JSON list of C-alpha atoms in Angstrom, two decimals:
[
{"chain": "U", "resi": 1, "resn": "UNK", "atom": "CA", "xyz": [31.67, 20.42, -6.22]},
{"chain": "U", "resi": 2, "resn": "UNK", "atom": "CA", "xyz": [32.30, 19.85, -2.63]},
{"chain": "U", "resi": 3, "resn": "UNK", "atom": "CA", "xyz": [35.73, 20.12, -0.91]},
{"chain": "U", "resi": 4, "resn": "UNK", "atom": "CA", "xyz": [36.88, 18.81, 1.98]},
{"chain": "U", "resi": 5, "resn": "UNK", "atom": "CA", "xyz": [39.97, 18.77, 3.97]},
{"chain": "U", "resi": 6, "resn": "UNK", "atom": "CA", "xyz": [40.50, 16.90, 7.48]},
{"chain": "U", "resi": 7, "resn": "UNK", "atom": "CA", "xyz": [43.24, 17.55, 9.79]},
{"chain": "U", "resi": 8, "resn": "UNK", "atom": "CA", "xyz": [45.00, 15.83, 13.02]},
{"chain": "U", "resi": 9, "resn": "UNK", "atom": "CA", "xyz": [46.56, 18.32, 14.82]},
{"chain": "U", "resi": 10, "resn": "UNK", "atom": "CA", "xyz": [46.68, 16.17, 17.98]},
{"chain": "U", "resi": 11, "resn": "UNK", "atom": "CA", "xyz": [50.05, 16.19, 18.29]},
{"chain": "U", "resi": 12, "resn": "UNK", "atom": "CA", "xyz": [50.21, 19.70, 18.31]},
{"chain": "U", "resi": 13, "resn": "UNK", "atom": "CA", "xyz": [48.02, 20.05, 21.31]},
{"chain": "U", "resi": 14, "resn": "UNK", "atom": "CA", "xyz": [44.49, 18.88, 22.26]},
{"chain": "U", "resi": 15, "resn": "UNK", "atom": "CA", "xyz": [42.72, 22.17, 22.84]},
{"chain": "U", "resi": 16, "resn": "UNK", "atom": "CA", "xyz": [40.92, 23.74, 19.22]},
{"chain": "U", "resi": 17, "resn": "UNK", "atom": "CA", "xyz": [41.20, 27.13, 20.59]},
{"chain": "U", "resi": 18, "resn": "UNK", "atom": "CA", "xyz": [45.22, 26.71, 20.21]},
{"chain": "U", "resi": 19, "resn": "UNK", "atom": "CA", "xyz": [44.78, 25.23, 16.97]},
{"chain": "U", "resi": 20, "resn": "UNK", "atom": "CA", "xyz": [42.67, 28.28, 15.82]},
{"chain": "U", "resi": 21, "resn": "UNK", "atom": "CA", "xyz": [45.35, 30.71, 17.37]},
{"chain": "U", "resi": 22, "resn": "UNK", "atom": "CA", "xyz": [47.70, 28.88, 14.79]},
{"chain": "U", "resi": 23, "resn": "UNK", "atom": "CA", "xyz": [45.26, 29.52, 12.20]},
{"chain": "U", "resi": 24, "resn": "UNK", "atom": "CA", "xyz": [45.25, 33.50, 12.48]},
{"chain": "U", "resi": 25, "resn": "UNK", "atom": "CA", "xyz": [48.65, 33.38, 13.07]},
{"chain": "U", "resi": 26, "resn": "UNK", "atom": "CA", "xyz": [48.93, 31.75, 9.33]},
{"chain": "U", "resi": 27, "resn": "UNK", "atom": "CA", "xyz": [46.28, 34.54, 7.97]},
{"chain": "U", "resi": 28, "resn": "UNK", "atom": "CA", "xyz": [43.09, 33.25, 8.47]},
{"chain": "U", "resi": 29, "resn": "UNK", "atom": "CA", "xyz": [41.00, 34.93, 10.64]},
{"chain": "U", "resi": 30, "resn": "UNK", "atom": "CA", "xyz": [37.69, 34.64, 12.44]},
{"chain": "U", "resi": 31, "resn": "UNK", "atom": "CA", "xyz": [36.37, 37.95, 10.92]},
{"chain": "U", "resi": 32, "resn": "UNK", "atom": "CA", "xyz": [34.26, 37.80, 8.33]},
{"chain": "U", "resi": 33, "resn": "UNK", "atom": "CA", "xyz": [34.63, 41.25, 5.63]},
{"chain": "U", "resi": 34, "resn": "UNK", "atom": "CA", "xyz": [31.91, 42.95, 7.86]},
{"chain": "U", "resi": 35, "resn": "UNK", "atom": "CA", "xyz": [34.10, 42.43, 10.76]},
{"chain": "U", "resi": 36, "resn": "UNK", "atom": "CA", "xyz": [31.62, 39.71, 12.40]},
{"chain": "U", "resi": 37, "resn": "UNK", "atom": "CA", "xyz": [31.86, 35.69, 13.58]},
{"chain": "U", "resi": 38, "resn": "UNK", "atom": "CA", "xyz": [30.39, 32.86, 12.36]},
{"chain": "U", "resi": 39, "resn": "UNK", "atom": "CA", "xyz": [29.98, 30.47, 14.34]},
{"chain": "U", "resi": 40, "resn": "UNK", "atom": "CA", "xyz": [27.77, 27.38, 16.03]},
{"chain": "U", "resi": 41, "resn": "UNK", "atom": "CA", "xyz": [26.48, 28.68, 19.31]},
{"chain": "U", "resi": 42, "resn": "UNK", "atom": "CA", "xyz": [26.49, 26.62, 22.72]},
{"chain": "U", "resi": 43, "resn": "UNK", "atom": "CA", "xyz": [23.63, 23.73, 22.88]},
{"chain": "U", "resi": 44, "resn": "UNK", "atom": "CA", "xyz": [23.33, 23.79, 18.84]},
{"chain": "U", "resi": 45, "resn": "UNK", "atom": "CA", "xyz": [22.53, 20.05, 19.19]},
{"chain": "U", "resi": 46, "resn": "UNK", "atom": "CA", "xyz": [24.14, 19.68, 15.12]},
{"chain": "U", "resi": 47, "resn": "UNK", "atom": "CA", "xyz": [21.10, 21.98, 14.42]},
{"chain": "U", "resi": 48, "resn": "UNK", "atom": "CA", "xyz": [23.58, 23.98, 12.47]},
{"chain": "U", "resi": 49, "resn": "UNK", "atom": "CA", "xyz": [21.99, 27.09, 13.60]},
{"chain": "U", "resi": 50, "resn": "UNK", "atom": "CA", "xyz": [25.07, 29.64, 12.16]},
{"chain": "U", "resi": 51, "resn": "UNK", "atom": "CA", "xyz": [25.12, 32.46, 14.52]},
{"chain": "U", "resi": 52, "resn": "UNK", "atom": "CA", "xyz": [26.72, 35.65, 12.57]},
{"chain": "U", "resi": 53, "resn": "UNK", "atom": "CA", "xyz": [27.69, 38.11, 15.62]},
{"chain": "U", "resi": 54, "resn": "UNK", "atom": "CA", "xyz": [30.26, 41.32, 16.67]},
{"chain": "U", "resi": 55, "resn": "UNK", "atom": "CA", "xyz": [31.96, 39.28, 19.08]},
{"chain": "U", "resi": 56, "resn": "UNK", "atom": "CA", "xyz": [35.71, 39.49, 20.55]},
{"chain": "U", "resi": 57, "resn": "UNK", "atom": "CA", "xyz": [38.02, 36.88, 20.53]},
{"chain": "U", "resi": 58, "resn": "UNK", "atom": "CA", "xyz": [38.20, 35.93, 24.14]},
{"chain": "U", "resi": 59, "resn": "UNK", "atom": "CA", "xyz": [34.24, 35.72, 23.54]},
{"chain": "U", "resi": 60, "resn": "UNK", "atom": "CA", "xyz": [34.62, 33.39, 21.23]},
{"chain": "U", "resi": 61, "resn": "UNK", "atom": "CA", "xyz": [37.31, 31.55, 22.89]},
{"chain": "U", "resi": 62, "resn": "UNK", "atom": "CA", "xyz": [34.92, 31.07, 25.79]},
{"chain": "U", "resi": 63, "resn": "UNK", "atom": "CA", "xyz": [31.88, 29.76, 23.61]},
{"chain": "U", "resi": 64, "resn": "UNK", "atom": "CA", "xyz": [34.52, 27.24, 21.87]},
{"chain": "U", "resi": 65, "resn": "UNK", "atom": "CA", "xyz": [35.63, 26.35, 25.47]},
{"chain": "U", "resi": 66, "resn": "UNK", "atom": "CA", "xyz": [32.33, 25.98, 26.73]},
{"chain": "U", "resi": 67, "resn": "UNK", "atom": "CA", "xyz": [31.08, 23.51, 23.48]},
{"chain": "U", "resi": 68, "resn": "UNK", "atom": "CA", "xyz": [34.56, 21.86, 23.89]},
{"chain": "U", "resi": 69, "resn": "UNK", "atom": "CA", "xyz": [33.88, 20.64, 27.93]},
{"chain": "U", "resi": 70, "resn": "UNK", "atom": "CA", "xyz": [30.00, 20.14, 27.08]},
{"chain": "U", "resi": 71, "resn": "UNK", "atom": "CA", "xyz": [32.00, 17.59, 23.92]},
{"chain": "U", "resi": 72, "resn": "UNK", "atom": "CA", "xyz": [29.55, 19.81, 21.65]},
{"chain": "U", "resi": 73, "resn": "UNK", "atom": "CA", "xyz": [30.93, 20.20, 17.93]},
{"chain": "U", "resi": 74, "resn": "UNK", "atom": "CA", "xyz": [32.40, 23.52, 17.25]},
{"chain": "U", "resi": 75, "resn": "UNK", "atom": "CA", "xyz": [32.03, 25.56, 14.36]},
{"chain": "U", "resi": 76, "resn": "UNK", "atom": "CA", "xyz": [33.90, 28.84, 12.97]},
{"chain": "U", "resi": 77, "resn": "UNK", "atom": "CA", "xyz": [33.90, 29.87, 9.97]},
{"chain": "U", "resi": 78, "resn": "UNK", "atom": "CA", "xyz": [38.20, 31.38, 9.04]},
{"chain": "U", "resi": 79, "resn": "UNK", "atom": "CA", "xyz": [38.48, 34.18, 6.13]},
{"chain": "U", "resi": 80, "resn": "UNK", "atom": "CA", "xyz": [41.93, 34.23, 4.53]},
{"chain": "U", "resi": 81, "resn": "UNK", "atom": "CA", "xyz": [43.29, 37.96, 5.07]},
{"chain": "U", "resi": 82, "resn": "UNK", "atom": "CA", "xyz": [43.23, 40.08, 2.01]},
{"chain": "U", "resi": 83, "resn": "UNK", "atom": "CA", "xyz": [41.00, 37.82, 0.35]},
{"chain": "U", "resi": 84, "resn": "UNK", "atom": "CA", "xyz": [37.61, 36.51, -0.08]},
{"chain": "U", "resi": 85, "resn": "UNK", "atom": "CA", "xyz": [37.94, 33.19, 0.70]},
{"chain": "U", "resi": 86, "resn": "UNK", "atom": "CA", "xyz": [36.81, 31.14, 3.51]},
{"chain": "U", "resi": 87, "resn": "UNK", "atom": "CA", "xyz": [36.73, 27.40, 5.05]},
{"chain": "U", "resi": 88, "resn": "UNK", "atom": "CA", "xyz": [34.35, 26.25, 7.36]},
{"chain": "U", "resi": 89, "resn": "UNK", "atom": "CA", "xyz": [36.48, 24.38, 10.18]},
{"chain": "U", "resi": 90, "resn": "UNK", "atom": "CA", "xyz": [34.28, 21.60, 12.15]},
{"chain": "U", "resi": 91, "resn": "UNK", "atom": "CA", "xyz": [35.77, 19.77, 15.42]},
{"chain": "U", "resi": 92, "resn": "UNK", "atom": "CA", "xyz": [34.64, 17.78, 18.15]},
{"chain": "U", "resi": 93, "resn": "UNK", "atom": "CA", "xyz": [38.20, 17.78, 19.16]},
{"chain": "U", "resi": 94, "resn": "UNK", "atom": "CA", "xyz": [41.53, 18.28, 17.41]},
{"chain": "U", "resi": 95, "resn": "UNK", "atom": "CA", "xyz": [42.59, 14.83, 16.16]},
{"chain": "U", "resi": 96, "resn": "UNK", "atom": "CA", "xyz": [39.70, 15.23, 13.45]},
{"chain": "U", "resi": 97, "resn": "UNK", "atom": "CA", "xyz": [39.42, 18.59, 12.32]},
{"chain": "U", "resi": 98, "resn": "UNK", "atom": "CA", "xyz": [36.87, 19.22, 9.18]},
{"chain": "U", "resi": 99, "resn": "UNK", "atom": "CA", "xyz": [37.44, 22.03, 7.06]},
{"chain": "U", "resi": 100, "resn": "UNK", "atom": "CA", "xyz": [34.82, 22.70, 4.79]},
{"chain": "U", "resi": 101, "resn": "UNK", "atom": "CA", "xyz": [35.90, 24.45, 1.46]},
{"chain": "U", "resi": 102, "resn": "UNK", "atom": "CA", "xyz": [33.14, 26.99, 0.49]},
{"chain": "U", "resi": 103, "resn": "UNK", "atom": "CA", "xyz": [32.99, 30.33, 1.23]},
{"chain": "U", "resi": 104, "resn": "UNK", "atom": "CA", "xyz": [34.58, 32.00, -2.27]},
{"chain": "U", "resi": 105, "resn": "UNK", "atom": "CA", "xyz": [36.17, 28.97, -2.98]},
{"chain": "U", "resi": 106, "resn": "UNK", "atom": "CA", "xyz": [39.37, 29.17, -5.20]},
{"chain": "U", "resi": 107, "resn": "UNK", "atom": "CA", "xyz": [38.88, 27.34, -8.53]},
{"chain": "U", "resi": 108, "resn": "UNK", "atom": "CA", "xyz": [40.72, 26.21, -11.50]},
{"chain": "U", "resi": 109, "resn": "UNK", "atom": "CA", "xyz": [39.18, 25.73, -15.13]},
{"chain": "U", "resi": 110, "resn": "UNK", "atom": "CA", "xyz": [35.66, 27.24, -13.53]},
{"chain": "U", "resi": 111, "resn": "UNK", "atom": "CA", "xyz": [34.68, 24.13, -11.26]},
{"chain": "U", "resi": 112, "resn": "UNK", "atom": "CA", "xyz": [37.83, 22.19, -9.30]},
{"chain": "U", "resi": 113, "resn": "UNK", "atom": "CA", "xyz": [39.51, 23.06, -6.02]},
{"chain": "U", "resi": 114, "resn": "UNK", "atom": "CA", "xyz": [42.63, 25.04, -6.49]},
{"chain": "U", "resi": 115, "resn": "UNK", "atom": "CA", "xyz": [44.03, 22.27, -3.98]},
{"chain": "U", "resi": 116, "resn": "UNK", "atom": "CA", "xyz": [47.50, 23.61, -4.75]},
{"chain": "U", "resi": 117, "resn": "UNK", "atom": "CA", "xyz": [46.38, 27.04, -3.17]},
{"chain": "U", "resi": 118, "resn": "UNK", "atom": "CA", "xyz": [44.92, 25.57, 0.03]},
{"chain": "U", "resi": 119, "resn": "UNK", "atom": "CA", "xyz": [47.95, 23.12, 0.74]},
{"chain": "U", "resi": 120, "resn": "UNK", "atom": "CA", "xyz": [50.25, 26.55, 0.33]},
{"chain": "U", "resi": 121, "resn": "UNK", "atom": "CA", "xyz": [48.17, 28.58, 2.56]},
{"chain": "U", "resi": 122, "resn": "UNK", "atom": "CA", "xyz": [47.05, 26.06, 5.14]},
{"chain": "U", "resi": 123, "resn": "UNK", "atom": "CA", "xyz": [48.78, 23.14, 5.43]},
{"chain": "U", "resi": 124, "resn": "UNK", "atom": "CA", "xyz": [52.60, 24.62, 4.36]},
{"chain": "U", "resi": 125, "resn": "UNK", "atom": "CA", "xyz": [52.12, 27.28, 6.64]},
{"chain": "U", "resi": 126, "resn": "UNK", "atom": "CA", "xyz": [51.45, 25.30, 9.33]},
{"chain": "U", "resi": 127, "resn": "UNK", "atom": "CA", "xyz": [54.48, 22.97, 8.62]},
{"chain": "U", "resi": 128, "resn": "UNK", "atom": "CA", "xyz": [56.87, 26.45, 8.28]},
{"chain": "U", "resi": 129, "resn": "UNK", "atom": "CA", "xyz": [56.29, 27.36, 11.71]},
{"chain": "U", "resi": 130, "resn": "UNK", "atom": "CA", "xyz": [56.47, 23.95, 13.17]},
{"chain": "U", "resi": 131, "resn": "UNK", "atom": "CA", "xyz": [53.06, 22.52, 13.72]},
{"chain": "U", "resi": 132, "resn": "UNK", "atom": "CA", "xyz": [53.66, 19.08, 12.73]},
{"chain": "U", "resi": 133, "resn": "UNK", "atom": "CA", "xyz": [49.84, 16.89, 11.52]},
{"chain": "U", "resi": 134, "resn": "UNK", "atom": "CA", "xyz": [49.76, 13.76, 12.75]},
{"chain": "U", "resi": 135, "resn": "UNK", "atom": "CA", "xyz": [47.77, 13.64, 9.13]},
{"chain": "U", "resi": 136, "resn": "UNK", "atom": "CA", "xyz": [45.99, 15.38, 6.82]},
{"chain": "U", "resi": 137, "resn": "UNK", "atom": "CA", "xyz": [43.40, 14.48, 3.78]},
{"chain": "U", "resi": 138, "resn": "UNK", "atom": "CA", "xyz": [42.46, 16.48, 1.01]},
{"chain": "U", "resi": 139, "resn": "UNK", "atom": "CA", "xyz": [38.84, 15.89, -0.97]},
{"chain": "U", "resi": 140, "resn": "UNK", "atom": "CA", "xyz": [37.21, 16.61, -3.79]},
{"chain": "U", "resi": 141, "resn": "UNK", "atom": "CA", "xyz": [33.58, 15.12, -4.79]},
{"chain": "U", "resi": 142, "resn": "UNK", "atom": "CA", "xyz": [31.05, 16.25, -7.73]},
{"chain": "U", "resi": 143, "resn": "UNK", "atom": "CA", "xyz": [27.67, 17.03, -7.16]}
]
């Protein structure tokens, strides 16, 4: 199973590193368990090249900033605190925002999405403080 979920948080603001400040601040943070990023470095060229670093957040920032003005696609991977999963967020900018459903994804009857559990946790906390989606789109597809 693949999952997919695609946000448009271009009325909220234009910049991704604000959109993944709203993201921690709803629990889901750019540390992986071992403390590290993941991440596409600068000049990936959609190699996908995942880059798994001790970095800082203003480091990151700056590599996000620096892919965002060279209009390179951005990748983090977010890890939900006190938890195991994770959701691979893709952007080129921030009125199509990719997040990839993977990392210790949360199932029901053994194989589907728990959708229910990502709308509560991403797209319900982002409506509770405010950040209104110009749209959002969940997906599931079978392998």
């Amino acid at each position: 199973m693949e999952a997919l979920m695609t946000l448009d948080c271009s009325n909220y603001s234009e910049n991704i590193v604000e959109v993944l400040k709203i993201f921690q601040q709803i629990g889901w943070y750019i540390y992986n368990p071992q403390g590290k990023v993941e991440y596409l470095p600068i000049d990936d060229d959609d190699e996908y090249d995942w880059q798994c670093d001790e970095k800082t957040e203003s480091e990151l920032y700056d590599i996000i900033s620096k892919k965002t003005a060279g209009k390179e696609q951005i990748g983090v991977n977010l890890f939900y605190c006190n938890g195991a999963e994770g959701i691979s967020l893709m952007a080129c900018d921030t009125s199509q925002i990719i997040l990839s459903i993977t990392i210790n994804r949360k199932t029901v009857k053994g194989k589907y999405t728990d959708m229910a559990w990502y709308l509560q946790n991403i797209i319900y906390k982002f409506l509770d403080i405010d950040v209104r989606l110009l749209s959002y789109k969940i997906e599931e597809y079978e392998d």
